[in-house]
XYZ file of C-alpha atoms in Angstrom:
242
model
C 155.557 20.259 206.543
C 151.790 20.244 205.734
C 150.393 16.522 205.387
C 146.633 16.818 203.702
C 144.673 13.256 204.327
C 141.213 12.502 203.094
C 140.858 9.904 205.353
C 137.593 7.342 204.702
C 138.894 4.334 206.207
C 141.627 2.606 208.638
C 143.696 1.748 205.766
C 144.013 5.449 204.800
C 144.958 6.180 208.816
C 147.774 3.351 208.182
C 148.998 5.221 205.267
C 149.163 8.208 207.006
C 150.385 7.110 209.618
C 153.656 5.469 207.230
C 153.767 8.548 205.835
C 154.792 11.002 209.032
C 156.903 8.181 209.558
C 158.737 7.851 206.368
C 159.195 11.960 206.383
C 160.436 12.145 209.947
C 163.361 9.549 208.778
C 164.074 11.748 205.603
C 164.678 14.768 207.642
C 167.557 15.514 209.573
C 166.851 18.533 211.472
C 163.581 18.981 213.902
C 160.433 19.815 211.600
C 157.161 20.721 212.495
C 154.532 18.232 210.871
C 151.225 19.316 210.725
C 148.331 17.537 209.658
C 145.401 18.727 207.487
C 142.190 16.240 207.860
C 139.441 18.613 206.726
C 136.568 15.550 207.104
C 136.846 13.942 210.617
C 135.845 10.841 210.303
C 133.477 9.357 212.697
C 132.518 13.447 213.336
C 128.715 12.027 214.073
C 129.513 9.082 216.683
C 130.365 11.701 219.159
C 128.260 9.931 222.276
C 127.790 6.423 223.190
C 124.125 6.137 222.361
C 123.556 2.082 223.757
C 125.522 0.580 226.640
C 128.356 -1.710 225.308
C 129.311 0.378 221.831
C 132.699 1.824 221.434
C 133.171 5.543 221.591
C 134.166 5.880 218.000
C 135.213 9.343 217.436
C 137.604 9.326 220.448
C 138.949 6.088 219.544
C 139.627 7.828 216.358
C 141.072 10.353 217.776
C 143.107 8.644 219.834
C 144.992 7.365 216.945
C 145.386 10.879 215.354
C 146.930 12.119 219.017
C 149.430 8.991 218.793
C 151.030 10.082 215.734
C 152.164 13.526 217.631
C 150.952 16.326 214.837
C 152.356 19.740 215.993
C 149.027 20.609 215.013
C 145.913 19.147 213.472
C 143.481 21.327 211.145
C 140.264 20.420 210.940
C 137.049 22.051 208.996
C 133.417 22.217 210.374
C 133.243 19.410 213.129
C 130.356 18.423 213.219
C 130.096 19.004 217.428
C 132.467 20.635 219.941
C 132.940 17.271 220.909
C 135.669 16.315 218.109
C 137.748 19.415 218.597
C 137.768 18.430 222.622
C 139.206 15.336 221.661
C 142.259 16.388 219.194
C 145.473 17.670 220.792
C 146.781 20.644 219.110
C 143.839 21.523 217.208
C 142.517 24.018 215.077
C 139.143 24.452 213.303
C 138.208 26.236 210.567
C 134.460 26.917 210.853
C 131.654 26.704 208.605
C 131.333 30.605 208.393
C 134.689 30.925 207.807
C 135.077 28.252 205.070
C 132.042 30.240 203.266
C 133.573 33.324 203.679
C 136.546 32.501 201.666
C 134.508 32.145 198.350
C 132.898 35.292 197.504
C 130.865 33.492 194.816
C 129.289 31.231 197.418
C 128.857 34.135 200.015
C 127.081 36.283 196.910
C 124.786 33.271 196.208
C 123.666 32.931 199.677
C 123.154 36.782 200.231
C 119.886 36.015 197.692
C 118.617 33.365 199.713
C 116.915 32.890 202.880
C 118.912 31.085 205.240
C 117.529 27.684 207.003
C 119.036 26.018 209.813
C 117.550 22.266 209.454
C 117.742 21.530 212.858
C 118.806 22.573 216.575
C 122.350 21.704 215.796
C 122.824 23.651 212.733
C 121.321 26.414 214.633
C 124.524 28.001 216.163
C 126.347 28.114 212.596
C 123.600 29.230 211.256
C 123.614 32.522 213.154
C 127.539 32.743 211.968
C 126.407 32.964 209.010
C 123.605 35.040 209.412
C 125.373 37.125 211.102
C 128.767 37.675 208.561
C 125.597 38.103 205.953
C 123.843 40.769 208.285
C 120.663 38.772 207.481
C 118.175 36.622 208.927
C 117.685 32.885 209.385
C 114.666 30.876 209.521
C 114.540 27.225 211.640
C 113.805 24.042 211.417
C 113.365 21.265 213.862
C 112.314 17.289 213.079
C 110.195 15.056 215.330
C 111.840 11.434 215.381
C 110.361 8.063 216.542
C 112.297 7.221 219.456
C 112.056 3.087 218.463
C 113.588 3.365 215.328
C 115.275 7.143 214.467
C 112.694 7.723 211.509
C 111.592 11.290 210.877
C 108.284 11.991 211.642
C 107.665 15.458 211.197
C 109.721 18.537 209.919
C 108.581 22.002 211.115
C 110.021 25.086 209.686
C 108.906 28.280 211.786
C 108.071 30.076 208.744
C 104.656 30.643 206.810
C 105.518 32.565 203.334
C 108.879 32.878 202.562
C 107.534 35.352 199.422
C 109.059 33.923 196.560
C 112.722 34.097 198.055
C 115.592 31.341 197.409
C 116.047 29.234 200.079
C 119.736 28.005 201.198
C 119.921 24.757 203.966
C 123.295 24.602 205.472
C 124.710 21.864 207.783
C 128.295 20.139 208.007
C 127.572 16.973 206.205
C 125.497 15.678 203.789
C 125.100 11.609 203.728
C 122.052 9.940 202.506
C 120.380 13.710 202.687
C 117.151 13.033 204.195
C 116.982 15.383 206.548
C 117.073 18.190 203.606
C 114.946 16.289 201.141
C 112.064 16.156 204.035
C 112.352 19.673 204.396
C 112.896 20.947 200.866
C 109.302 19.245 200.710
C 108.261 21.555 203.577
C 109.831 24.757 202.389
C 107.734 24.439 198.930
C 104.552 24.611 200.593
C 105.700 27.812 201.746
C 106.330 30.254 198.981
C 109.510 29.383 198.369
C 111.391 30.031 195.222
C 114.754 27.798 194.581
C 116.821 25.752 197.633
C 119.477 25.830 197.435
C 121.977 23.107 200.167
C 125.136 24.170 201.313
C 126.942 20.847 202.985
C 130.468 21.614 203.497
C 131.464 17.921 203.776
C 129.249 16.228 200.922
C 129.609 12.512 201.206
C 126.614 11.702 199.124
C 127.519 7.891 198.719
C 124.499 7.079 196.573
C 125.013 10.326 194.179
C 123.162 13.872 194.011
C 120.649 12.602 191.238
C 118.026 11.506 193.527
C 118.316 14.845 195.646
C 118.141 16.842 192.839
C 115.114 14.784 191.459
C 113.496 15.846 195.202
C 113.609 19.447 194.549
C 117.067 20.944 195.717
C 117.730 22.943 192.696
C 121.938 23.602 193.815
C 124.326 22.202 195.752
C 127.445 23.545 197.175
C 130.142 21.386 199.017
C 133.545 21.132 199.205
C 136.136 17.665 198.011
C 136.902 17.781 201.452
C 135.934 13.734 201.389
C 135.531 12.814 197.753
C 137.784 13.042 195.020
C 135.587 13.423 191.924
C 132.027 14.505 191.869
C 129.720 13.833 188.370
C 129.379 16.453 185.762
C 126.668 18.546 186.506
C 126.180 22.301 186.440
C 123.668 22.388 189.821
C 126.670 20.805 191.737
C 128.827 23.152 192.891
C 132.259 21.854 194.422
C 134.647 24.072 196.112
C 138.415 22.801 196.524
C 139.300 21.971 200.447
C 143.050 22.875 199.584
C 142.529 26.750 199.193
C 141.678 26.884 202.601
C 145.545 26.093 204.054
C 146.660 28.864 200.995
């Protein structure tokens, strides 16, 4: 049995957790349960960052292990940190989630790829690398007081005209991408094209779009329903257990 939660709160962990229980009453013979949480929640608190704060991905976690999954799917953590913490996990990774739509993988094959930080750097390469093409990188110079972005650098000078594609694991507030979607068009750069593949986006895509990203591509792997529009491109989580 395959149990699929979009989980963006405790009260969706309590329903889930009602859920494995109602089903293991209903059955009479052993069943494997499996659980399919493509968004982690709590992916990004994956250190304790001040003295005193709670360790909130592991406490998450923690619940998750408590409910005894035979195994737990997961898709693009956003650190090797989450997977550490999950008994009886698997992960479907970034490359591998783009690799399973061919319309994606066509659009970025016309794009330079742009890894918009160190972390995205190692997934980046995947990608690259199923593509057989290069990547370009990005780093960002924070204020240490207060976490504000003072500089984006992209170690590229022209990029000739060609489409650019950013791709990390999650896309929040996106300001990260709109900083650098700033940079790339100083440099020759044609469309750019983000590629999130958990898009939270919990003040809407207008404002992104109105900052120069051209397309987006995510999956529903956290929201439901998405607005109409023809530069969003959303890819359903669910084909990926097919």
């Amino acid at each position: 049995i395959l149990i699929t939660a979009k989980i963006t709160s405790s009260e969706e962990f309590m329903k889930l957790a009602m859920i494995k229980d109602a089903i293991e009453r209903r059955i009479e013979v052993p069943t494997k349960i499996n659980l399919f949480c493509p968004y982690f929640p709590n992916a990004r608190q994956d250190r304790i960052m001040v003295t005193g704060e709670a360790f909130t991905l592991k406490v998450f976690a923690n619940m998750v292990n408590s409910l005894k999954f035979n195994k737990v799917i997961i898709v693009d953590p956003h650190s090797n940190v989450t997977p550490a913490l999950i008994d009886n996990v698997k992960v479907i990774t970034q490359c591998q989630v783009i690799q399973k739509w061919k319309e994606l993988t066509f659009r970025l094959q016309q794009c330079s790829l742009v890894a918009p930080d160190g972390g995205a750097v190692k997934k980046t390469e995947e990608i690259a690398a199923y593509l057989n093409q290069d990547y370009v990188r990005a780093d960002k110079k924070r204020d240490l007081n207060d976490g504000k972005i003072l500089e984006t650098i992209v170690y590229c000078d022209n990029f000739n005209g060609r489409d650019a594609a950013i791709c990390d694991d999650i896309a929040e507030n996106s300001g990260t991408f709109i900083l650098l979607a700033k940079v790339l068009k100083t440099r020759n750069c044609g469309r750019i094209v983000l590629y999130a593949t958990h898009g939270l986006f919990p003040k809407g895509v207008d404002y992104i779009f109105e900052a120069g990203i051209s397309e987006i591509w995510t999956t529903n792997s956290f929201r439901s329903s998405f607005p109409e529009d023809s530069r969003l491109k959303i890819l359903d989580i669910d084909k990926l257990c097919e």
